[in-house]
Coordinates of C-alpha atoms and ligand atoms in Angstrom, one line a residue:
X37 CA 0.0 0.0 0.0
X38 CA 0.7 3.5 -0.4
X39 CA 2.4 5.2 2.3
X40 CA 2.2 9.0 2.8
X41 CA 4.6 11.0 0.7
X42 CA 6.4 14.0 2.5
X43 CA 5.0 17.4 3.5
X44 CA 3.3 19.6 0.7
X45 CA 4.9 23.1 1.0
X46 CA 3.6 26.3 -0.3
X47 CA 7.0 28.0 -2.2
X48 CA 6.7 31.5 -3.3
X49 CA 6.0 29.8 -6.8
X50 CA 2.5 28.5 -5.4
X51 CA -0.6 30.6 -7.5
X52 CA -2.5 32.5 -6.1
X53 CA -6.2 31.1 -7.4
X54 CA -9.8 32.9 -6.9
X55 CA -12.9 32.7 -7.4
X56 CA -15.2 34.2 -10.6
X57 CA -18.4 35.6 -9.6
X58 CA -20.1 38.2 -11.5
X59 CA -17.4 39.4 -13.4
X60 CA -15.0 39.6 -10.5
X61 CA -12.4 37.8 -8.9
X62 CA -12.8 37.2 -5.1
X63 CA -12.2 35.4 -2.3
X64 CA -14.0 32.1 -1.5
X65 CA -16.2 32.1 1.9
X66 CA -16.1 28.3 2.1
X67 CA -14.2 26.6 5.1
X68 CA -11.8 24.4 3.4
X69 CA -8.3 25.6 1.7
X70 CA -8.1 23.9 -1.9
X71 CA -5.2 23.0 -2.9
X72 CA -3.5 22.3 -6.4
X73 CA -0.7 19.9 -6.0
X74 CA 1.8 18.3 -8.4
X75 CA 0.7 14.4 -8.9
X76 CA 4.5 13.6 -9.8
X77 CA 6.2 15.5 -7.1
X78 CA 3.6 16.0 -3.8
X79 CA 6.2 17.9 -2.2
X80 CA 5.1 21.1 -4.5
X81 CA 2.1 23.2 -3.8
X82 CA 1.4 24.4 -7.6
X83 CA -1.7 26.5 -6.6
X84 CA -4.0 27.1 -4.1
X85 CA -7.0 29.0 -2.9
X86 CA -10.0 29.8 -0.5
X87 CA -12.8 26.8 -1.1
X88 CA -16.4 28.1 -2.5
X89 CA -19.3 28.4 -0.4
X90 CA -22.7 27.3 -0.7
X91 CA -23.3 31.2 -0.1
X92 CA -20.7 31.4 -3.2
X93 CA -22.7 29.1 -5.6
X94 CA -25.8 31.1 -5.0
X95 CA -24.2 34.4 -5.8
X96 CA -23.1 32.7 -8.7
X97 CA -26.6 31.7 -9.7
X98 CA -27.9 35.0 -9.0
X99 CA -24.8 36.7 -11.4
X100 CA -25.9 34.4 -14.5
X101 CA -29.5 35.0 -13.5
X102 CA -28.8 39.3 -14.2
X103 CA -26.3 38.7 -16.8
X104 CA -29.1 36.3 -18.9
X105 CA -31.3 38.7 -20.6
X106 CA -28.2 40.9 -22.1
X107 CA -26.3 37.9 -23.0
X108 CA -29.2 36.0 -24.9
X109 CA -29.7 39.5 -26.9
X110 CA -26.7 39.8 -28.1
X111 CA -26.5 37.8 -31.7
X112 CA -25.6 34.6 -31.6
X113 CA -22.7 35.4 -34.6
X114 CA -21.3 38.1 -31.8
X115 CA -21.6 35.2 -28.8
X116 CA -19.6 33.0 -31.3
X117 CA -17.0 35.9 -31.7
X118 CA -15.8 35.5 -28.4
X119 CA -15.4 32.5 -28.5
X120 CA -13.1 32.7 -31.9
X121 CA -11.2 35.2 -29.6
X122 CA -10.7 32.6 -26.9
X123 CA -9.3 30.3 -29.6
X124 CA -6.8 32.3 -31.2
X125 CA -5.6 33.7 -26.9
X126 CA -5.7 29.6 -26.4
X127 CA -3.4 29.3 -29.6
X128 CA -1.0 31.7 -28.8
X129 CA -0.6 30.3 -25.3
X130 CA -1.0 26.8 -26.2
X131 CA 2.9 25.1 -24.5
X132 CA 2.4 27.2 -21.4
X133 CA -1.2 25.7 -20.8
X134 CA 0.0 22.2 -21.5
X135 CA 2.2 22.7 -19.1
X136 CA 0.1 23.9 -16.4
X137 CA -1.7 20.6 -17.7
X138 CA 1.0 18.3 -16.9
X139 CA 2.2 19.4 -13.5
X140 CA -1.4 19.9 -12.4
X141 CA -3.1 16.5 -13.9
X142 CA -0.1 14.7 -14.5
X143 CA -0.2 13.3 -18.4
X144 CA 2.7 13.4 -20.1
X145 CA 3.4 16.7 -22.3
X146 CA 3.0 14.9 -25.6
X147 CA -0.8 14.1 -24.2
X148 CA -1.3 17.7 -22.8
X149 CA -0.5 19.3 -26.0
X150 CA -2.9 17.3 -27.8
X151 CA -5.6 17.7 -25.4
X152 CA -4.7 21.4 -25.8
X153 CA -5.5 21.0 -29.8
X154 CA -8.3 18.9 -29.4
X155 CA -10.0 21.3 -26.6
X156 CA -9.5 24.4 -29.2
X157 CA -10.7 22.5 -32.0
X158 CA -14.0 22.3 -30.0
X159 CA -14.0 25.8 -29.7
X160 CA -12.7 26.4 -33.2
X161 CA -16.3 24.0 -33.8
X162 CA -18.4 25.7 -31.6
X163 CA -17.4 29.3 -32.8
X164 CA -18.5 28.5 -36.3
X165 CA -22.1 26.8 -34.5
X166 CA -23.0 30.5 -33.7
X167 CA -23.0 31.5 -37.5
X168 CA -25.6 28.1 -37.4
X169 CA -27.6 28.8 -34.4
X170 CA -30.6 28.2 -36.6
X171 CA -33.9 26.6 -36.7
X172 CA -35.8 25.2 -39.8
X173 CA -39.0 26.0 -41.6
X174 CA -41.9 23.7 -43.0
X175 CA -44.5 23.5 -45.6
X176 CA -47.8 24.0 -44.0
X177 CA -51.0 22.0 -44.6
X178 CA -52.7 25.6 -45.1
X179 CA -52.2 28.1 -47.9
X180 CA -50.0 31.8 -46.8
X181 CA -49.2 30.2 -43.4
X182 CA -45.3 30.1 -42.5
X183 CA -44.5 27.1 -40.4
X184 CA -40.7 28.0 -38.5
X185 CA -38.9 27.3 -35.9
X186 CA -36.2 29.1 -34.0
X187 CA -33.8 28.3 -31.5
X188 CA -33.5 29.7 -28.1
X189 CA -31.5 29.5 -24.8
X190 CA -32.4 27.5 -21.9
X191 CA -31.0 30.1 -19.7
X192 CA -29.1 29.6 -16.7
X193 CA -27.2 26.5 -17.1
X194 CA -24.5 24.5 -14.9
X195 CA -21.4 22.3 -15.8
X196 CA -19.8 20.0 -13.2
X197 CA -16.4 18.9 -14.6
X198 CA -13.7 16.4 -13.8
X199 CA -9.7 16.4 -13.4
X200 CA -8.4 13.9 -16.3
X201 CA -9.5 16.1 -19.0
X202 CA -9.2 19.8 -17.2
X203 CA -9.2 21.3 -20.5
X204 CA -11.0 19.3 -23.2
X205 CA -14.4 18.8 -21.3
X206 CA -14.7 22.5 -20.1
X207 CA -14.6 23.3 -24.1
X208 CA -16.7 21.1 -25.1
X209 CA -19.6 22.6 -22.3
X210 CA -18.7 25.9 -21.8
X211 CA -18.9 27.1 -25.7
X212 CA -21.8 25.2 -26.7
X213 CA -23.8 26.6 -23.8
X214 CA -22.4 30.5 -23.8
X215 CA -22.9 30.2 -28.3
X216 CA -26.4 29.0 -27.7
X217 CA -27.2 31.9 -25.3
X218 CA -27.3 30.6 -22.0
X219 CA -25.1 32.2 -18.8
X220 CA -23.4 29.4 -16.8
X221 CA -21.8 28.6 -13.7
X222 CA -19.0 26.1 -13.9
X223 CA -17.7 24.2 -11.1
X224 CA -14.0 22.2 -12.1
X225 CA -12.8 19.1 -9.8
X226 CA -10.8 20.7 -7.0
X227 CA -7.9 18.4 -8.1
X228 CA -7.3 20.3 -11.4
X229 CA -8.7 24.2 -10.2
X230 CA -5.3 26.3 -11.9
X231 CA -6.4 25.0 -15.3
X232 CA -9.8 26.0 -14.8
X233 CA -8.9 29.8 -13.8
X234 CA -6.9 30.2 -16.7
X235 CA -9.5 28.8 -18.8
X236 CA -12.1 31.6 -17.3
X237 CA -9.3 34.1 -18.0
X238 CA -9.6 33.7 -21.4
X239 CA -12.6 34.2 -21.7
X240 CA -12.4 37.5 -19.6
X241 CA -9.5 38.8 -21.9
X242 CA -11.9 37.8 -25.1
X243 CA -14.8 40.3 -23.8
X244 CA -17.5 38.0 -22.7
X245 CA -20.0 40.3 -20.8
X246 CA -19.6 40.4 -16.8
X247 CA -21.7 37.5 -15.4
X248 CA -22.1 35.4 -18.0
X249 CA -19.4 32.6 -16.9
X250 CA -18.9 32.2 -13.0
X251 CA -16.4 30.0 -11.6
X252 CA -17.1 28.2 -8.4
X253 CA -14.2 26.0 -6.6
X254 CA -15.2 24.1 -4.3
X255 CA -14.3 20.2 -2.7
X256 CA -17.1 17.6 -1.6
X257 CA -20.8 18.2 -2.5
X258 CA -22.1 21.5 -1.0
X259 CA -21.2 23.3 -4.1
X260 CA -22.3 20.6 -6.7
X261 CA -25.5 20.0 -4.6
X262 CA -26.5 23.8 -5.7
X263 CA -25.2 23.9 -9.1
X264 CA -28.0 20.3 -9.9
X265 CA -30.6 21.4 -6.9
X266 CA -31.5 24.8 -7.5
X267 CA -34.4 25.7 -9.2
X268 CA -33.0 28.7 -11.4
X269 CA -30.9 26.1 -13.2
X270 CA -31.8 25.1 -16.5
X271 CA -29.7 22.1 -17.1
X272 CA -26.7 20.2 -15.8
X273 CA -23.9 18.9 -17.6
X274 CA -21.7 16.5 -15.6
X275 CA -19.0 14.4 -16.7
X276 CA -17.1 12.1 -13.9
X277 CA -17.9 8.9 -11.6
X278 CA -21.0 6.8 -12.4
X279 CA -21.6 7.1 -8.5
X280 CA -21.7 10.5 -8.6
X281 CA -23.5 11.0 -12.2
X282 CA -26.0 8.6 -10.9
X283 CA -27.0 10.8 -8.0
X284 CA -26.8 14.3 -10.4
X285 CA -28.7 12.6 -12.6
X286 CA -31.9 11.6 -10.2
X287 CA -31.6 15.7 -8.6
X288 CA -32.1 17.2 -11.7
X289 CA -34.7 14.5 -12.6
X290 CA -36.3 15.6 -10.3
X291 CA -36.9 18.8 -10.9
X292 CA -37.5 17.8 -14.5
X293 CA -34.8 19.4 -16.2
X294 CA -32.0 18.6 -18.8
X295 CA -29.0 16.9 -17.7
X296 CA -26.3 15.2 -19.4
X297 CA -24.1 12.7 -17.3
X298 CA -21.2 11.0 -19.3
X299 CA -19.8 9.0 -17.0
X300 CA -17.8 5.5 -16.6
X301 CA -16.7 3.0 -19.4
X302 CA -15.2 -0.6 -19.3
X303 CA -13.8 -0.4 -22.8
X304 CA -13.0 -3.9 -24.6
X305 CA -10.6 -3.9 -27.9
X306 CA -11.3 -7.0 -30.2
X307 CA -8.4 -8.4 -31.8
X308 CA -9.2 -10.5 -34.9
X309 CA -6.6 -13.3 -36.3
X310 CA -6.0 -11.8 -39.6
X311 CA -5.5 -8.4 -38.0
X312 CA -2.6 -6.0 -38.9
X313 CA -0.4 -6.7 -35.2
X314 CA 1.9 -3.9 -35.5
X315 CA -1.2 -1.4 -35.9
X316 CA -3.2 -3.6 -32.9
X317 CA 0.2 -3.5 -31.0
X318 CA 0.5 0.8 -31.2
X319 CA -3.9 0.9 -30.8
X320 CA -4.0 -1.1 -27.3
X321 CA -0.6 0.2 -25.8
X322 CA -2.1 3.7 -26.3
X323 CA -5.9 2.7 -25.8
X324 CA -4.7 1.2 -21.9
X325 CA -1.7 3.0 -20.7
X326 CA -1.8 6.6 -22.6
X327 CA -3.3 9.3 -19.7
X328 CA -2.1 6.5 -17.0
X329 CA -5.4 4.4 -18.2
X330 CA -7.2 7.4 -16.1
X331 CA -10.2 8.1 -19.3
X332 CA -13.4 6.7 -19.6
X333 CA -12.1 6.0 -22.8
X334 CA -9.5 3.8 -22.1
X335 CA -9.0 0.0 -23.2
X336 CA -9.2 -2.0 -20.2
X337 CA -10.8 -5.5 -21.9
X338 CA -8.5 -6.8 -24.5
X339 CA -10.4 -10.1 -26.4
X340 CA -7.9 -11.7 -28.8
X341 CA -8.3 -14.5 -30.9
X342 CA -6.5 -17.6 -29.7
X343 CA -4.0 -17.5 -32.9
X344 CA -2.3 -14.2 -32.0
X345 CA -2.9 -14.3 -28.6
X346 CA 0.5 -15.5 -27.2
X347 CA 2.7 -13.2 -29.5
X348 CA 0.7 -9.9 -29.1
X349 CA 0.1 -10.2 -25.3
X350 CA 4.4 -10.5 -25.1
X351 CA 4.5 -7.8 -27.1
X352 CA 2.3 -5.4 -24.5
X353 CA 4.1 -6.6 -21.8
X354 CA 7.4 -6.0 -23.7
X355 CA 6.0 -2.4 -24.5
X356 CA 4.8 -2.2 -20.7
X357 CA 8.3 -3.1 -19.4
X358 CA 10.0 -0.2 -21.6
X359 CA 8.0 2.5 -20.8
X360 CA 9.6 4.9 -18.9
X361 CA 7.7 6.0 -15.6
X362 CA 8.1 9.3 -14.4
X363 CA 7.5 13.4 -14.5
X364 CA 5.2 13.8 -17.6
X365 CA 7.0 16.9 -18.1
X366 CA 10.6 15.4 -18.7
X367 CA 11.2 14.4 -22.1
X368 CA 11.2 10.5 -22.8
X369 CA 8.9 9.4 -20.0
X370 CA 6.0 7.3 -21.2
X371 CA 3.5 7.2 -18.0
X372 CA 2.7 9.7 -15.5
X373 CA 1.5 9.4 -12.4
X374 CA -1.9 9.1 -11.0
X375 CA -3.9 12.4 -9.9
X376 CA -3.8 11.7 -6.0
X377 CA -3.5 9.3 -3.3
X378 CA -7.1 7.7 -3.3
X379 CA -6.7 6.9 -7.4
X380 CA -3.3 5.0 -6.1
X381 CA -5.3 3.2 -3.3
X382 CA -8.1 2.8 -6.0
X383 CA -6.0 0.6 -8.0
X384 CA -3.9 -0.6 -6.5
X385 CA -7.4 -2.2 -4.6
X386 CA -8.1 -3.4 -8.1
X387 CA -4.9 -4.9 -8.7
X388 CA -5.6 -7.1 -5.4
X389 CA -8.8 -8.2 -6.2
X390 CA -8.1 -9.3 -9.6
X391 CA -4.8 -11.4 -8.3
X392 CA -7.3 -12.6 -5.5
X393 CA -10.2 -13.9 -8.3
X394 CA -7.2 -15.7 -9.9
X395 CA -6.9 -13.5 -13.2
X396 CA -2.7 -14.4 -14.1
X397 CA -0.7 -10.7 -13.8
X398 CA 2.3 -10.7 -16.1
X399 CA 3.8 -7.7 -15.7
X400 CA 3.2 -4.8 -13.2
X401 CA 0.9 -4.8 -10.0
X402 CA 2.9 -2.1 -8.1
X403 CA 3.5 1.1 -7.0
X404 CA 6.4 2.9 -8.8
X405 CA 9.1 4.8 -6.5
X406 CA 12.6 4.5 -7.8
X407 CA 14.6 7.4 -7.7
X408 CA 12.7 10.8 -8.8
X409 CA 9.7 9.0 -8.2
X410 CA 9.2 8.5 -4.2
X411 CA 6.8 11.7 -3.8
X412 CA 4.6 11.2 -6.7
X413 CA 1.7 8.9 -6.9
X414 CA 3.2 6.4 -9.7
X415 CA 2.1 2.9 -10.7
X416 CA 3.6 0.4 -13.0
X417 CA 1.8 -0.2 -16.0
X418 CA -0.2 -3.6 -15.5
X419 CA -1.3 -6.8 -17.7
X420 CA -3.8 -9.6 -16.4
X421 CA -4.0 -12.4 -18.2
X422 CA -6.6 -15.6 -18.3
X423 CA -9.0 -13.5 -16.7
X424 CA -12.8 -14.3 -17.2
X425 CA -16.0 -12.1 -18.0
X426 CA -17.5 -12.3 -15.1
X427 CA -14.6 -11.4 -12.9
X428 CA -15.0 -7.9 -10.6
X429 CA -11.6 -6.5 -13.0
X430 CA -13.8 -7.4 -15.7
X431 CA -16.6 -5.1 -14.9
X432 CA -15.7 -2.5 -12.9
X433 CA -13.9 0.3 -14.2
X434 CA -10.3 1.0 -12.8
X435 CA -9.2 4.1 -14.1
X436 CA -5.8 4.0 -14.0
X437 CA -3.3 1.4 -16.6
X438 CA -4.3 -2.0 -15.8
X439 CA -5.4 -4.2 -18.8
X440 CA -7.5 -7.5 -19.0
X441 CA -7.1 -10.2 -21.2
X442 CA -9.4 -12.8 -22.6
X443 CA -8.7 -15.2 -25.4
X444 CA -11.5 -16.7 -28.0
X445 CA -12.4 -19.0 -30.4
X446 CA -15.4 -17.7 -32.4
X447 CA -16.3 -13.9 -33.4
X448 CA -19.9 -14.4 -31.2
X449 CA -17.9 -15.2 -28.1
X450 CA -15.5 -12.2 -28.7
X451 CA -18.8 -10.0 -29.1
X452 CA -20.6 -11.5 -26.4
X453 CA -17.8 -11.0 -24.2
X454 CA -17.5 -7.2 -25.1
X455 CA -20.9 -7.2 -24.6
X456 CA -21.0 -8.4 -21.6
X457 CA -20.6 -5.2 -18.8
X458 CA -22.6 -2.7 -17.8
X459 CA -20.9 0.2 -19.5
X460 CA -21.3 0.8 -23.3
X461 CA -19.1 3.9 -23.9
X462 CA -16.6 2.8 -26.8
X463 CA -15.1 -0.2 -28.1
X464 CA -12.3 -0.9 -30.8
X465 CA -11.9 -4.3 -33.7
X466 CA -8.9 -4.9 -35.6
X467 CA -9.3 -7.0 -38.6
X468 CA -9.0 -6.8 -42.0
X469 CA -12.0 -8.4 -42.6
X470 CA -15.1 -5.5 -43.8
X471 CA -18.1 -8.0 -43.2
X472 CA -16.1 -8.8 -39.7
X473 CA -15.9 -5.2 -38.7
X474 CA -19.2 -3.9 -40.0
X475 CA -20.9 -6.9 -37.9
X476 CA -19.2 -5.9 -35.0
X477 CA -19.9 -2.2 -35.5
X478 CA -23.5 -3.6 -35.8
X479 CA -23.7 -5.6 -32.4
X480 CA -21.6 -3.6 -30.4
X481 CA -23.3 -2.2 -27.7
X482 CA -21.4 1.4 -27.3
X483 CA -22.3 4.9 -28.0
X484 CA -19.0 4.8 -30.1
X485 CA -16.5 2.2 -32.1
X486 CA -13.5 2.4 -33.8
X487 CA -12.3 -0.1 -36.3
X488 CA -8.3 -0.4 -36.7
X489 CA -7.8 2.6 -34.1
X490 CA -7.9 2.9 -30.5
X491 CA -11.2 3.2 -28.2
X492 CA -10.1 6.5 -27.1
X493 CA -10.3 9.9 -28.6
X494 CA -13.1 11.9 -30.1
X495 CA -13.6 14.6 -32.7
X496 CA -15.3 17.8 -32.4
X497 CA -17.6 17.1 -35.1
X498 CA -19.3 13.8 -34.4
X499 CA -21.1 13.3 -30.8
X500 CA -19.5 11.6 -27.8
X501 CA -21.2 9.5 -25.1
X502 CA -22.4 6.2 -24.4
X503 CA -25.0 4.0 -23.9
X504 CA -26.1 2.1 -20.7
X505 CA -24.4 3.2 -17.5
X506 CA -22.0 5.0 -19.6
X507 CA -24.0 8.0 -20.3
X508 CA -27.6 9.6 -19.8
X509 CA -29.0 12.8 -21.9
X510 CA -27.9 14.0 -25.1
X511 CA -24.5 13.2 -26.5
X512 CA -22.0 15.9 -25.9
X513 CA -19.8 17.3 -29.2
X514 CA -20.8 18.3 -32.6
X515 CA -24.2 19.6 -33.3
X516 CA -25.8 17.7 -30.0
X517 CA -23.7 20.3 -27.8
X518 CA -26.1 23.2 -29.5
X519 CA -29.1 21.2 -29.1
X520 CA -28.6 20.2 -25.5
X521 CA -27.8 23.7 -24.6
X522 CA -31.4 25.0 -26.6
X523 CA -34.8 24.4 -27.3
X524 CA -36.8 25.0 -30.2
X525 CA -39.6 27.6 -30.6
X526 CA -42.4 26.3 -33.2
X527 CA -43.8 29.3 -34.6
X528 CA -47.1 29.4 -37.0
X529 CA -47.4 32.8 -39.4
X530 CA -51.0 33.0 -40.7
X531 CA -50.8 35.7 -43.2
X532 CA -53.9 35.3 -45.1
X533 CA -55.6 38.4 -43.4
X534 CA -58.9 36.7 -43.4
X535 CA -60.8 34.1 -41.0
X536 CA -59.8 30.5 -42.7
X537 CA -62.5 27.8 -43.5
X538 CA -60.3 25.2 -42.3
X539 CA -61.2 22.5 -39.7
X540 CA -57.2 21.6 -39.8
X541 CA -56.4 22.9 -36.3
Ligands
UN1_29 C1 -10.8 11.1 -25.0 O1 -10.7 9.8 -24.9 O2 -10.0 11.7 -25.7 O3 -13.5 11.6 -19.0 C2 -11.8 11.9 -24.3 C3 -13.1 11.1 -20.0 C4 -13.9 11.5 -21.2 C5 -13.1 12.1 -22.2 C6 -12.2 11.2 -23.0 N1 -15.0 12.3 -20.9 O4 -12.2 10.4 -20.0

């Protein structure tokens, strides 16, 4: 087990973080200190800051409740301006973010960069959405009568985000819901709150009116509890732990209102006998160890067929064995750490139950602390083998890089096995065979597949989500971020100027 790691200090280095309510920075009222700490190096306090308040949430709520009326007039092509700003200020600033990525969340720089391009592509997306904030129109059953619709803001809206993507997922909320008109209060995971502050900065520098984004950062439940609970809110979007979404999820039930919860995944990657290896090889190294395994995304079920089942799985724990562990900011290191010290206890728990149900681990299973590594939260990279479907390591997700192997026969075994959990975010096939890959595409239960690439990743123009425990509400992404964030408004233009001898209404 883990043991604690040595004191935290603040330097003279540590940030200064606030809160953003109403246009204004300020001091937090809540009772706890939040603090930002680097996962590979525990000793350093990065940033830190006064918690929120429940008294802080609801001044929030009542700043995006007086900045909504001004906001949703402005034109939706002027909203979406801003948010062009934001992208080219994210742009120019791009390495120094990253970086504030890695030391705050702990994936490597390579990964941080990219989650930097993918998060600006979103807004990149969403900027051009406000040239597109449009309804349709519809041929009417009655002559001179104009059947349209329009699209309108929902109003005040919250977003609840987590820490392994402290860029990416505020993006892909905050832009859809400020481009669609609505004023928002976004509450970030206290592990990752340095990120978030210079996210709301750019958005400052950009122009957006006073009020219309408030940060709240806050630890435990008495801020979230608001931000789902009160009755000015319009929707919820919530990405994190299917505990968690579970219980957002019933709130804002409810009170009948919108909500989105993408939550957990137990991802499986099919392997097909005739598949390209080397491809396979680079898909499921990246799928199960890339961000430390910690993304709902990640591969954590591997199903090979028996034929190249032997070679490939030597080859992961090859990979596994040469990937340098350390300070994701360090060039050459390969795995980062873990965000904190219950994510260590978290798997490492795992680890012990799958040795305990009799799963075969062949390489890994431990916490990391060779030299430069002793104060960080570090675990080696970890392959089970034989292990069987019904197994806890099977089903539960693990978030962190542990991956599961199961060997088949027949393509309705491998399916059924894939099938077989109660998560359904995204799953990936290798084969060269088209009929093979469409049928699994077909019977895959998953909100997204990938044939010959890795489960993870997403693209701001298709939706992201999944089905079963995975994810409730709309997909997030793409168009579906816009409608989530809306509602239409059916209107009916009668301009025949006379009384109608129609029975059609
Ligand atoms: C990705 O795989 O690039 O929390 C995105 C998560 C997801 C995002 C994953 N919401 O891991």
């Amino acid at each position: 087990m883990a043991t604690a790691t040595a004191t935290q200090t603040k330097t003279a280095g540590t940030v200064g973080l606030k809160q953003f309510i109403d246009g204004r920075w300020t001091q937090g009222t809540g009772k706890n200190e939040i603090r930002s700490v680097n996962p590979a190096d525990t000793r350093q306090v990065l940033a830190q800051c006064r918690g929120a308040s429940r008294q802080d949430a609801l001044r929030a709520l009542e700043a995006a409740q007086k900045a909504f009326p001004r906001w949703r007039a402005v034109p939706a092509p002027s909203r979406a301006r801003i948010i062009e700003k934001v992208v080219h200020l994210a742009r120019e600033r791009k390495e120094e973010l990253a970086r504030i990525l890695t030391l705050e969340e702990g994936k490597i720089f390579p990964e941080a960069l990219g989650e930097l391009e993918k998060g600006i592509n979103l807004l990149e997306w969403y900027a051009g959405e406000g040239l597109r904030f449009m309804g349709h129109t519809a041929p009417s059953e009655l002559p001179k009568n104009l059947l349209f619709t329009v699209r309108e803001p929902l109003g005040i809206v919250s977003a609840i985000t987590p820490w392994n993507f402290p860029w990416a997922i505020l993006c892909w909320k905050i832009a859809p819901a400020l481009v669609a008109g609505n004023t928002v209060v976004l509450k970030p995971s206290s592990l990752t709150p340095w990120l978030a502050v210079e996210f709301v900065k750019l958005f400052e520098s950009a122009g957006l009116p006073q009020g219309a984004l408030n940060l709240v950062i806050g630890a435990g439940s008495e801020v979230g509890d608001v931000l789902v609970e009160d009755e000015r809110i319009e929707a919820v979007s919530f990405t994190g732990s299917n505990e968690v979404g579970v219980r957002v999820h019933a709130l804002a039930g409810k009170r009948g209102v919108r909500v989105t919860c993408e939550m957990g995944g137990k991802n499986p990657c099919l392997v097909w006998k005739d598949a390209d290896l080397e491809l396979a090889l680079a898909g499921i190294v990246k799928g199960a160890f890339g961000s430390t395994g910690q993304r709902c995304t990640a591969t954590s079920r591997l199903i090979l067929h028996e034929e190249v089942a032997d070679s490939l799985v030597w080859q992961i724990v090859e990979f596994a064995g040469s990937l340098k562990i350390g300070d994701g900011l360090k060039p050459g290191i390969g795995l980062g750490p873990l965000i904190d010290a219950n994510q260590l206890h978290a798997v490492l728990k795992w680890i012990e139950i799958g040795k305990k149900e009799g799963a075969k681990i062949l390489c890994g299973g431990k916490r990391f602390t060779a030299e430069g590594c002793r104060n960080g939260w570090f675990v080696e990279p970890t392959v089970f083998d034989q292990v069987t479907p019904s197994m806890k390591i099977a089903q539960e997700e693990i978030f962190g890089p542990v991956l599961s192997v199961f060997r088949v026969r027949d393509f309705e075994e491998a399916v059924r096995i894939s099938n077989h959990t109660r998560f359904g975010l995204t799953s990936a096939i290798y084969t060269q065979n088209l009929s093979l890959a469409l049928r699994f595409i077909e019977e895959s239960q998953v909100g997204m597949v990938h044939v010959n690439s890795p489960t993870i990743g997403g693209e701001a123009q298709v939706p992201f989500g999944g089905v079963k425990a995975s994810g409730v509400g709309e997909r997030e992404m793409a168009k579906e971020g816009i409608l989530f964030f809306s509602k239409p408004k059916t209107v009916f233009l009668d301009y025949t100027g006379k009384k109608r001898e129609s029975n059609i209404y």
